[in-house]
Coordinates of C-alpha atoms in Angstrom, one line a residue:
Chain A
M1 CA 16.2 -14.7 -13.9
R2 CA 17.6 -11.8 -15.9
M3 CA 20.2 -9.7 -14.5
S4 CA 19.6 -6.0 -14.4
K5 CA 21.2 -2.7 -14.3
V6 CA 19.0 -1.1 -11.9
G7 CA 19.1 2.1 -10.0
V8 CA 18.0 3.1 -6.7
I9 CA 16.9 6.8 -6.4
G10 CA 16.3 8.1 -2.6
L11 CA 17.8 5.3 0.3
G12 CA 15.8 6.5 3.0
A13 CA 14.2 3.6 5.1
M14 CA 12.0 1.9 2.6
G15 CA 14.6 2.9 -0.3
S16 CA 17.8 1.6 1.1
G17 CA 16.2 -1.8 2.1
M18 CA 14.7 -2.1 -1.6
A19 CA 18.1 -1.4 -3.0
G20 CA 19.7 -4.1 -0.7
S21 CA 17.2 -6.6 -1.8
L22 CA 17.9 -6.4 -5.5
R23 CA 21.7 -6.3 -4.8
R24 CA 21.2 -9.5 -2.8
A25 CA 19.2 -11.1 -5.8
G26 CA 22.5 -10.4 -8.2
H27 CA 21.4 -7.2 -9.6
E28 CA 24.0 -4.3 -10.0
V29 CA 22.5 -1.6 -8.2
F30 CA 23.1 1.7 -8.7
V31 CA 22.0 4.2 -6.0
C32 CA 22.3 8.0 -5.0
D33 CA 20.5 10.2 -2.5
A34 CA 20.4 13.6 -1.8
R35 CA 21.9 13.6 1.8
P36 CA 25.8 13.4 1.0
G37 CA 27.6 10.3 1.7
A38 CA 24.4 7.9 1.8
A39 CA 25.0 6.4 -1.4
E40 CA 28.8 6.2 -1.0
A41 CA 27.9 4.2 2.5
F42 CA 25.3 2.0 0.7
A43 CA 27.6 0.9 -1.9
R44 CA 30.5 -0.1 0.5
D45 CA 28.8 -3.6 0.5
G46 CA 28.3 -3.4 -3.4
G47 CA 27.0 -1.3 -5.7
V48 CA 27.7 2.0 -7.4
A49 CA 27.6 5.2 -5.6
C50 CA 26.5 8.1 -8.1
A51 CA 26.0 12.0 -7.6
N52 CA 23.0 12.7 -9.2
P53 CA 20.0 10.9 -11.1
A54 CA 21.4 11.7 -14.6
E55 CA 24.6 9.9 -13.8
L56 CA 22.8 6.8 -12.0
A57 CA 20.2 7.4 -15.2
R58 CA 23.2 6.9 -18.0
Q59 CA 23.7 3.6 -16.5
C60 CA 20.9 1.8 -15.5
S61 CA 18.0 0.3 -17.8
A62 CA 15.3 0.6 -14.8
I63 CA 15.3 3.2 -12.0
V64 CA 13.2 2.6 -8.8
S65 CA 12.2 5.9 -7.2
V66 CA 11.8 6.0 -3.6
V67 CA 11.4 9.5 -2.8
V68 CA 9.0 11.3 -0.3
N69 CA 6.2 12.6 -2.5
A70 CA 5.2 13.7 -6.3
Q71 CA 7.1 17.1 -6.0
Q72 CA 10.5 15.1 -5.5
T73 CA 10.1 12.6 -7.9
E74 CA 9.2 15.8 -10.1
A75 CA 12.8 17.1 -9.4
V76 CA 14.7 13.5 -9.7
L77 CA 13.1 13.1 -13.2
F78 CA 13.0 16.9 -14.5
G79 CA 15.1 18.9 -12.1
D80 CA 18.7 19.7 -12.4
N81 CA 20.9 17.0 -13.4
G82 CA 17.3 14.8 -13.6
A83 CA 17.0 11.6 -14.6
A84 CA 14.7 11.8 -17.4
A85 CA 16.7 13.3 -20.2
A86 CA 19.3 10.7 -19.6
M87 CA 17.6 7.1 -19.6
H88 CA 18.0 4.9 -22.4
A89 CA 15.0 4.9 -24.9
G90 CA 13.1 1.7 -23.6
S91 CA 14.0 1.8 -19.8
V92 CA 11.5 1.7 -17.1
F93 CA 11.0 4.5 -14.3
I94 CA 9.4 2.4 -11.3
M95 CA 7.7 5.1 -9.3
C96 CA 7.3 4.2 -5.5
S97 CA 5.7 7.1 -3.6
T98 CA 2.7 7.8 -2.5
V99 CA 1.0 10.2 -5.0
D100 CA -1.9 12.1 -6.4
P101 CA -3.6 8.9 -8.9
N102 CA -4.1 11.5 -11.5
W103 CA -0.5 13.2 -11.3
S104 CA 0.9 9.4 -12.1
I105 CA -1.3 8.8 -14.9
A106 CA -0.2 12.1 -16.7
L107 CA 3.5 11.0 -15.8
E108 CA 2.7 8.0 -17.7
G109 CA 2.3 10.0 -20.4
R110 CA 5.1 12.4 -20.2
L111 CA 7.3 9.8 -20.1
E112 CA 6.2 7.6 -22.7
A113 CA 6.5 10.8 -24.8
L114 CA 10.2 10.3 -24.4
G115 CA 10.2 6.8 -25.1
L116 CA 10.3 5.5 -21.7
H117 CA 8.4 2.6 -19.5
Y118 CA 6.6 3.6 -16.6
I119 CA 5.4 1.9 -13.3
D120 CA 3.0 2.9 -10.9
A121 CA 4.3 1.2 -8.0
P122 CA 3.6 2.4 -4.5
I123 CA 4.6 0.6 -1.4
S124 CA 3.6 -0.7 2.1
G125 CA 4.8 -2.5 4.8
G126 CA 7.3 -0.6 6.8
A127 CA 11.3 -0.6 6.8
A128 CA 11.8 -3.9 8.4
K129 CA 9.8 -5.4 5.5
A130 CA 11.3 -3.3 2.9
A131 CA 14.6 -4.4 4.1
S132 CA 13.8 -8.3 4.3
G133 CA 12.4 -8.2 0.8
E134 CA 9.1 -8.8 2.2
M135 CA 7.1 -5.6 1.9
T136 CA 3.9 -4.9 -0.7
M137 CA 3.7 -3.2 -4.1
M138 CA 0.9 -1.9 -5.5
T139 CA 1.6 -1.7 -9.2
A140 CA -0.3 -0.8 -12.5
G141 CA 1.4 -0.2 -16.1
K142 CA 1.3 -1.2 -19.2
P143 CA 2.2 -4.8 -20.6
A144 CA 5.6 -3.4 -21.9
A145 CA 6.4 -1.6 -19.1
Y146 CA 6.3 -5.0 -16.6
A147 CA 8.3 -6.8 -19.1
A148 CA 11.1 -3.9 -19.1
C149 CA 11.4 -4.5 -15.7
E150 CA 10.7 -8.6 -15.5
G151 CA 12.2 -9.7 -11.7
L152 CA 13.2 -6.5 -10.2
L153 CA 9.3 -6.1 -8.8
E154 CA 9.1 -9.6 -7.1
A155 CA 13.0 -9.2 -6.1
M156 CA 11.8 -6.1 -4.0
A157 CA 8.3 -7.1 -2.5
A158 CA 6.9 -10.7 -1.4
K159 CA 3.9 -9.4 -2.9
V160 CA 3.6 -7.8 -6.2
Y161 CA -0.3 -6.9 -6.7
R162 CA -0.8 -6.1 -10.8
L163 CA -3.8 -3.7 -10.7
G164 CA -4.1 -2.3 -14.0
A165 CA -2.9 -2.3 -17.6
T166 CA -2.1 1.4 -17.5
A167 CA -0.8 3.8 -14.8
G168 CA -3.2 4.9 -12.0
N169 CA -4.7 1.9 -9.9
G170 CA -1.4 1.1 -7.9
S171 CA -1.8 4.6 -6.6
K172 CA -5.7 4.6 -6.4
V173 CA -5.2 1.2 -4.4
K174 CA -2.3 3.2 -2.1
I175 CA -4.4 6.0 -0.8
I176 CA -7.3 4.2 -0.2
N177 CA -4.9 2.0 1.8
Q178 CA -3.8 5.5 3.5
L179 CA -7.2 6.4 4.0
L180 CA -7.8 3.2 5.8
A181 CA -4.7 3.8 7.7
G182 CA -5.3 7.2 8.7
V183 CA -8.6 6.6 9.9
H184 CA -7.7 3.7 11.9
I185 CA -4.7 5.7 13.7
A186 CA -7.1 8.4 14.4
A187 CA -9.9 6.0 15.4
A188 CA -7.6 4.1 17.7
A189 CA -6.4 7.0 19.4
E190 CA -10.3 8.6 19.9
A191 CA -10.7 5.1 21.4
M192 CA -7.7 5.0 24.0
A193 CA -8.5 8.4 24.9
L194 CA -12.1 7.8 25.8
G195 CA -10.4 4.8 28.1
L196 CA -8.2 6.9 29.8
R197 CA -11.4 9.4 30.2
E198 CA -13.5 6.3 31.6
G199 CA -10.6 5.3 34.0
V200 CA -10.1 2.1 32.0
D201 CA -6.7 0.6 32.3
A202 CA -5.1 1.4 29.3
A203 CA -3.0 -2.0 28.9
A204 CA -6.2 -3.9 29.6
L205 CA -8.4 -1.9 27.0
Y206 CA -5.1 -2.8 24.4
E207 CA -5.6 -6.5 25.5
V208 CA -9.3 -6.9 24.8
I209 CA -9.5 -4.6 21.6
T210 CA -6.6 -6.9 20.2
H211 CA -8.8 -9.8 20.6
S212 CA -12.1 -8.4 19.5
A213 CA -13.7 -7.2 16.3
G214 CA -12.8 -3.4 17.2
N215 CA -9.4 -4.5 16.4
S216 CA -7.4 -2.9 13.3
W217 CA -3.6 -3.6 12.0
M218 CA -3.1 0.1 13.1
F219 CA -4.8 -0.1 16.5
E220 CA -2.7 -3.4 17.6
N221 CA 0.9 -1.6 16.0
R222 CA 0.5 2.3 17.0
M223 CA -1.7 2.0 20.4
A224 CA 1.6 0.0 21.7
H225 CA 3.4 2.9 20.9
V226 CA 1.3 4.7 23.3
L227 CA 0.9 2.1 25.8
K228 CA 5.2 2.6 25.8
A229 CA 4.2 6.5 25.7
D230 CA 7.3 6.1 23.1
Y231 CA 6.2 8.6 20.2
T232 CA 9.7 8.4 18.3
P233 CA 8.5 8.9 14.6
L234 CA 8.6 5.5 12.8
S235 CA 5.7 7.4 10.6
A236 CA 5.2 11.0 11.6
V237 CA 2.0 12.9 12.2
D238 CA 2.5 14.9 9.2
I239 CA 2.6 12.0 6.9
F240 CA -0.9 11.5 7.3
V241 CA -1.5 15.4 6.8
K242 CA -0.1 14.9 3.8
D243 CA -1.7 11.1 2.7
L244 CA -5.2 12.2 3.8
G245 CA -4.4 15.3 1.7
L246 CA -4.1 13.6 -1.3
V247 CA -7.0 11.3 -0.4
L248 CA -9.4 14.6 0.1
D249 CA -7.7 16.0 -3.2
T250 CA -8.7 12.7 -5.2
A251 CA -12.1 12.5 -4.0
R252 CA -12.6 16.4 -4.2
A253 CA -11.7 16.0 -8.1
S254 CA -15.2 14.1 -8.6
K255 CA -16.4 15.7 -5.5
F256 CA -17.3 12.4 -3.9
P257 CA -17.6 13.2 -0.1
L258 CA -15.4 11.4 2.6
P259 CA -16.9 12.1 6.3
L260 CA -14.7 10.2 8.0
A261 CA -11.2 10.8 6.0
S262 CA -11.8 14.6 6.2
T263 CA -12.7 14.2 9.9
A264 CA -9.2 12.2 10.5
H265 CA -7.3 14.6 8.2
Q266 CA -8.6 17.6 10.9
M267 CA -7.4 15.7 13.7
F268 CA -3.8 14.8 12.2
M269 CA -3.8 18.9 11.3
Q270 CA -4.5 19.7 14.9
A271 CA -2.2 17.4 16.3
S272 CA 0.6 19.0 14.0
T273 CA -0.2 22.7 14.5
A274 CA 0.1 22.0 18.2
G275 CA 3.6 20.9 17.8
F276 CA 3.6 17.1 17.6
A277 CA 4.1 17.3 13.5
R278 CA 7.2 14.8 13.6
E279 CA 6.4 12.8 16.4
D280 CA 5.1 9.4 15.1
D281 CA 1.7 9.3 14.1
S282 CA 0.1 8.0 17.2
A283 CA 0.9 10.9 19.1
V284 CA -2.5 12.3 17.3
I285 CA -3.6 11.2 20.9
K286 CA -2.3 14.4 22.2
I287 CA -5.0 16.2 20.7
F288 CA -7.4 14.8 23.5
P289 CA -7.6 17.1 26.4
G290 CA -8.7 16.2 30.0
I291 CA -6.8 13.1 29.8
E292 CA -3.6 12.0 31.2
L293 CA -1.3 9.6 28.4
P294 CA 0.5 6.7 29.9
K295 CA 4.2 7.6 31.0
P296 CA 7.5 6.2 29.9
A297 CA 9.0 3.3 32.4
V298 CA 11.2 4.8 34.5
Chain B
M1 CA -16.7 -27.8 38.6
R2 CA -20.1 -26.6 40.7
M3 CA -23.0 -27.5 38.5
S4 CA -25.6 -24.6 39.1
K5 CA -29.3 -24.1 38.2
V6 CA -29.0 -21.2 35.8
G7 CA -31.4 -18.9 33.9
V8 CA -30.8 -17.1 30.5
I9 CA -33.2 -14.7 29.7
G10 CA -33.3 -13.6 26.0
L11 CA -33.1 -16.6 23.3
G12 CA -31.7 -14.4 20.2
A13 CA -28.8 -15.0 18.2
M14 CA -26.5 -14.7 21.1
G15 CA -28.5 -15.8 24.2
S16 CA -29.4 -19.1 22.7
G17 CA -25.8 -20.0 21.8
M18 CA -25.1 -19.3 25.2
A19 CA -28.0 -21.0 27.0
G20 CA -26.6 -23.7 24.5
S21 CA -23.1 -23.9 26.1
L22 CA -24.4 -23.7 29.7
R23 CA -26.4 -26.8 28.9
R24 CA -23.4 -28.6 27.4
A25 CA -21.2 -28.1 30.2
G26 CA -23.8 -29.5 32.2
H27 CA -25.8 -27.0 33.9
E28 CA -29.7 -27.1 34.7
V29 CA -30.7 -24.5 32.2
F30 CA -34.0 -22.2 32.5
V31 CA -35.0 -19.9 29.8
C32 CA -37.3 -17.7 28.6
D33 CA -38.0 -15.2 25.7
A34 CA -40.5 -12.6 24.7
R35 CA -41.4 -14.6 21.4
P36 CA -43.8 -17.2 22.2
G37 CA -42.7 -20.6 21.3
A38 CA -38.5 -19.8 21.7
A39 CA -38.2 -21.1 25.4
E40 CA -40.4 -24.3 24.4
A41 CA -37.9 -24.9 21.7
F42 CA -35.0 -24.6 23.2
A43 CA -36.4 -26.8 26.0
R44 CA -36.9 -29.9 23.6
D45 CA -33.2 -30.7 24.0
G46 CA -32.7 -30.6 27.4
G47 CA -33.5 -27.4 30.1
V48 CA -36.9 -25.7 31.2
A49 CA -39.0 -23.5 29.4
C50 CA -40.4 -20.6 32.1
A51 CA -43.3 -18.2 30.9
N52 CA -41.7 -15.2 32.5
P53 CA -38.5 -13.8 34.2
A54 CA -40.2 -14.2 37.8
E55 CA -41.0 -18.0 37.3
L56 CA -37.4 -18.6 35.6
A57 CA -35.9 -16.5 38.9
R58 CA -37.5 -18.7 41.4
Q59 CA -35.6 -21.6 40.1
C60 CA -32.4 -20.3 39.7
S61 CA -29.5 -19.1 41.5
A62 CA -27.9 -17.1 38.7
I63 CA -29.5 -15.5 35.8
V64 CA -28.0 -14.6 32.7
S65 CA -29.6 -11.7 30.8
V66 CA -29.2 -11.7 27.0
V67 CA -31.7 -9.0 26.1
V68 CA -31.0 -6.0 23.4
N69 CA -30.5 -3.3 25.5
A70 CA -31.0 -1.3 28.9
Q71 CA -34.6 -0.4 28.3
Q72 CA -35.5 -4.2 27.9
T73 CA -32.9 -5.3 30.8
E74 CA -35.4 -2.8 33.2
A75 CA -38.4 -4.7 31.6
V76 CA -36.7 -8.0 32.6
L77 CA -36.0 -7.2 36.1
F78 CA -38.5 -4.4 37.4
G79 CA -41.4 -5.0 34.9
D80 CA -44.3 -7.1 35.0
N81 CA -43.5 -10.5 36.1
G82 CA -39.8 -9.2 36.4
A83 CA -37.1 -11.6 37.9
A84 CA -35.7 -8.8 40.5
A85 CA -38.4 -9.4 43.6
A86 CA -38.4 -13.4 42.5
M87 CA -34.7 -13.6 43.0
H88 CA -33.4 -15.4 45.7
A89 CA -31.1 -13.6 48.1
G90 CA -27.6 -14.1 47.0
S91 CA -28.3 -15.1 43.4
V92 CA -26.4 -13.0 40.7
F93 CA -27.5 -11.4 37.8
I94 CA -25.2 -11.4 34.5
M95 CA -26.1 -8.4 32.4
C96 CA -24.6 -9.1 28.7
S97 CA -26.2 -6.2 27.0
T98 CA -24.5 -3.0 25.8
V99 CA -25.8 -0.3 27.9
D100 CA -24.4 3.1 29.1
P101 CA -21.8 2.7 31.5
N102 CA -23.2 4.9 34.0
W103 CA -26.8 2.7 33.9
S104 CA -24.8 -0.5 34.6
I105 CA -22.8 1.0 37.6
A106 CA -26.3 2.2 39.0
L107 CA -28.0 -1.4 38.2
E108 CA -25.2 -2.9 40.6
G109 CA -26.1 -0.2 43.7
R110 CA -30.1 -1.2 42.8
L111 CA -29.7 -5.0 42.8
E112 CA -27.6 -4.6 46.2
A113 CA -30.1 -3.1 47.5
L114 CA -32.4 -6.0 47.0
G115 CA -29.4 -8.4 48.1
L116 CA -28.4 -9.7 44.5
H117 CA -24.9 -9.6 43.0
Y118 CA -24.6 -8.3 39.7
I119 CA -21.9 -9.0 37.1
D120 CA -21.3 -6.0 34.5
A121 CA -20.7 -8.7 31.6
P122 CA -20.8 -7.6 28.1
I123 CA -20.4 -10.1 25.1
S124 CA -18.5 -9.8 21.9
G125 CA -17.8 -12.3 18.9
G126 CA -21.1 -12.9 17.0
A127 CA -23.5 -15.9 17.0
A128 CA -21.4 -18.5 15.3
K129 CA -18.9 -18.0 18.6
A130 CA -21.5 -17.8 21.0
A131 CA -23.1 -21.2 19.9
S132 CA -19.5 -22.9 19.9
G133 CA -18.5 -21.0 23.5
E134 CA -15.8 -19.3 22.1
M135 CA -17.2 -15.5 22.6
T136 CA -16.0 -13.3 24.4
M137 CA -16.8 -11.4 27.7
M138 CA -15.8 -8.1 29.2
T139 CA -16.8 -8.3 32.8
A140 CA -16.6 -6.6 36.1
G141 CA -18.0 -7.1 39.5
K142 CA -17.1 -7.5 43.2
P143 CA -15.7 -10.4 44.0
A144 CA -18.8 -12.0 45.8
A145 CA -20.5 -11.8 42.8
Y146 CA -18.1 -14.0 40.8
A147 CA -18.0 -16.1 43.5
A148 CA -21.8 -16.4 43.0
C149 CA -21.1 -17.4 39.5
E150 CA -18.2 -19.8 39.4
G151 CA -17.5 -21.6 36.4
L152 CA -20.9 -20.1 34.5
L153 CA -18.5 -17.5 32.4
E154 CA -15.9 -19.9 31.7
A155 CA -18.9 -22.1 30.4
M156 CA -20.1 -19.6 27.9
A157 CA -16.8 -17.8 26.5
A158 CA -13.5 -18.7 25.6
K159 CA -12.0 -15.2 27.1
V160 CA -13.3 -13.9 30.2
Y161 CA -11.7 -10.5 30.4
R162 CA -11.8 -9.4 34.5
L163 CA -11.7 -5.3 33.9
G164 CA -12.9 -4.1 37.5
A165 CA -13.8 -4.8 41.2
T166 CA -17.0 -2.8 40.6
A167 CA -19.5 -2.8 38.0
G168 CA -18.8 -0.4 35.0
N169 CA -15.6 -1.3 33.0
G170 CA -17.2 -4.0 31.3
S171 CA -19.7 -2.0 29.5
K172 CA -17.0 0.7 29.1
V173 CA -14.7 -1.5 27.3
K174 CA -17.7 -2.7 25.6
I175 CA -18.7 0.7 24.2
I176 CA -15.4 1.7 23.3
N177 CA -15.0 -1.8 21.5
Q178 CA -18.4 -0.8 19.3
L179 CA -16.8 2.9 19.0
L180 CA -14.1 1.2 17.1
A181 CA -16.4 -1.4 15.3
G182 CA -18.9 1.1 14.5
V183 CA -16.1 3.6 12.8
H184 CA -14.2 0.6 10.9
I185 CA -17.3 -0.4 9.3
A186 CA -18.3 3.4 8.0
A187 CA -14.3 3.6 7.3
A188 CA -14.3 0.4 5.2
A189 CA -17.5 1.7 3.3
E190 CA -15.9 4.7 2.9
A191 CA -12.4 3.3 1.4
M192 CA -14.9 0.9 -0.7
A193 CA -16.5 3.6 -2.2
L194 CA -14.3 5.9 -3.1
G195 CA -12.7 2.8 -4.9
L196 CA -15.9 2.3 -6.7
R197 CA -15.7 5.7 -7.6
E198 CA -12.1 5.6 -8.8
G199 CA -12.8 2.6 -11.1
V200 CA -11.0 0.0 -9.3
D201 CA -12.0 -3.4 -9.0
A202 CA -14.1 -4.4 -5.5
A203 CA -12.4 -7.6 -5.4
A204 CA -8.8 -6.7 -6.1
L205 CA -8.8 -4.0 -3.2
Y206 CA -10.5 -6.3 -1.1
E207 CA -7.7 -8.1 -1.7
V208 CA -4.8 -5.9 -1.3
I209 CA -6.1 -4.2 1.7
T210 CA -6.8 -7.2 3.7
H211 CA -3.0 -7.9 3.2
S212 CA -1.9 -4.2 4.0
A213 CA -1.5 -1.9 6.9
G214 CA -4.9 -0.4 6.0
N215 CA -7.1 -3.8 6.8
S216 CA -9.3 -4.0 10.2
W217 CA -11.3 -6.9 11.5
M218 CA -14.5 -5.1 10.4
F219 CA -13.3 -4.3 6.7
E220 CA -12.4 -8.1 6.1
N221 CA -15.9 -9.3 7.4
R222 CA -18.2 -6.7 6.5
M223 CA -16.6 -5.9 3.1
A224 CA -17.2 -9.4 1.8
H225 CA -20.9 -8.6 2.6
V226 CA -20.6 -5.9 -0.1
L227 CA -18.5 -7.7 -2.6
K228 CA -21.3 -10.6 -2.6
A229 CA -24.2 -7.9 -2.1
D230 CA -25.6 -9.6 0.6
Y231 CA -27.0 -7.4 3.1
T232 CA -29.0 -9.6 5.0
P233 CA -28.8 -8.5 8.7
L234 CA -26.0 -10.3 10.9
S235 CA -25.9 -6.9 12.8
A236 CA -28.2 -4.3 11.2
V237 CA -27.4 -0.7 10.7
D238 CA -29.5 0.4 13.8
I239 CA -27.4 -1.5 15.7
F240 CA -24.6 1.2 15.4
V241 CA -27.0 4.1 15.4
K242 CA -27.4 2.6 19.2
D243 CA -24.3 1.6 20.1
L244 CA -22.8 5.0 18.7
G245 CA -25.3 6.6 20.2
L246 CA -24.4 5.2 23.8
V247 CA -20.6 6.0 23.0
L248 CA -21.6 9.6 22.7
D249 CA -23.6 9.7 25.2
T250 CA -21.3 8.5 27.7
A251 CA -18.3 10.8 26.5
R252 CA -20.8 13.7 26.7
A253 CA -21.7 13.1 30.2
S254 CA -17.9 14.0 30.7
K255 CA -17.6 16.7 27.8
F256 CA -15.3 14.6 26.0
P257 CA -15.1 15.0 22.1
L258 CA -15.0 12.3 19.9
P259 CA -15.0 13.4 16.4
L260 CA -14.8 9.8 14.2
A261 CA -17.2 8.6 16.4
S262 CA -19.9 11.3 15.6
T263 CA -19.1 11.5 12.4
A264 CA -19.6 7.6 12.0
H265 CA -22.8 7.8 13.9
Q266 CA -24.4 10.8 11.5
M267 CA -23.4 8.1 8.7
F268 CA -25.5 5.1 10.4
M269 CA -28.5 7.4 11.0
Q270 CA -28.4 8.8 7.8
A271 CA -28.4 5.0 6.5
S272 CA -31.0 4.0 8.5
T273 CA -33.6 7.1 7.6
A274 CA -32.9 6.2 4.0
G275 CA -34.3 3.1 4.3
F276 CA -31.7 0.8 5.2
A277 CA -32.5 0.7 8.9
R278 CA -32.7 -3.4 9.0
E279 CA -29.9 -4.0 6.4
D280 CA -26.6 -5.2 7.3
D281 CA -24.6 -2.5 8.8
S282 CA -22.5 -2.7 5.6
A283 CA -25.4 -1.2 4.2
V284 CA -24.1 2.0 5.3
I285 CA -22.0 2.0 2.3
K286 CA -25.6 2.7 0.5
I287 CA -25.2 6.4 1.6
F288 CA -22.4 7.3 -1.2
P289 CA -24.2 8.7 -4.3
G290 CA -22.0 8.2 -7.7
I291 CA -21.2 4.8 -7.2
E292 CA -22.5 1.5 -8.7
L293 CA -22.4 -1.2 -6.1
P294 CA -21.3 -5.1 -6.8
K295 CA -24.5 -6.7 -7.8
P296 CA -25.7 -10.4 -6.7
A297 CA -24.1 -13.6 -8.4
V298 CA -26.8 -15.0 -10.9

């Protein structure tokens, strides 16, 4: 495998794991992060801390962007000390955020105009899988863009789906996954809330559902948080306010109705405005009145 | 294990499998079914065909009722040639239909007044698991009722959940499972429909989602039908019109809001009235306009 000089911008829960995977695979890794000290902390075990995206871009042939949303990606590329103007012609920008697919499609064109390659590459799997290199990437891009980052995607992800020969389908599949994830979390909360309202033991309900046709990945994962009364945000309520919003924006652009996604979005907004915005997304269950949720073990 | 004389009323997809499991376990099985010839067909390989529930009840110490709903259960017990008046004191009625939990709770009292035991025992898992004895039962009942059917539940189900010491929690957990199952089918349809609208390849979307956090048991199972364009009803749209209706009736009794279940119920009613009532429940995807669904392989 060819060894690359690769930059990772954004060292949050996902980005730091992905940068670590690239380092383990033997690539020379350049990192930067808006939070002071984050890049230096990473570089202590190998790699080069950079002060800003431009400084990073000058030293790399590929950049992996793992920031929160499209707005931050715009800043990383086109803001003060942005990467776009500093990237070498023929290098590649790998965009891992969850964004409006139409924005991602447009970004491919904007970068091509600068002589840069682009991979639409949202990620899934959570921090633990990012750290172990076992996460999933939902990618789309032109053949030349894939050629420009040969071996890099596979170094970060156990499963690299190639979903299209131009940008767009990676982000489309990602937001469809978020549609399901969001509806399933809200449905899990609604089902658990009804069980509590009806006097069913929460642990028994969890045991039965996780062994029945009503199960979902999200029910199994998130209702464990509710049973422990642990609303420490692994993924926060406001992430689904954002992601279901992206889903609805995308569908609205072609006037396509999404009855369940719009209902779930309302539930997350209700939870957010009621004061649970930064709690774990399973805290959407707190919108249900007239029930007593499980309490933390003493 | 004690061998029993046990009756099975209702030889549909689930009941015939359960009667077969009881027969394999060595019990003497009496069967009846409203459809002419169904009981005789079953009895050809062992067991006794009965003309009606009363004739069956006179010969058994336990009855397993596997009819469609509460109305049919009322007819089986209290209609013409009904079982209730013919059952021996101390025998047990095992109610496996999906019903309003409050109706099931009341039925326990009505049968107790006749000196009869009652198990609230809805089932889950589908016809194949019923036939192999691998299905799930969600049960509740009094200790004396469980004693009266010792060994029978385990002969029919791989997993027998005991959820309460009186009737009710079996049916409650079952309808909560149906809430999730119904919402997940409708959400799977909504997600797949959005993918088609956005030009994503349906098979690729299925592959990614079934390996991601947006997966559910129902997405994996039912969207396979959509990909094959096979709407042969394993479970029909109208089953979820009924079951989500039961969920909503139960919650309404305590004025409890269920935003997602009510939205999904509307979607199934739309599909039913649009002409898909008797198609597979995955046909709820046909309510989405402006998309072209996968066609059957030629």
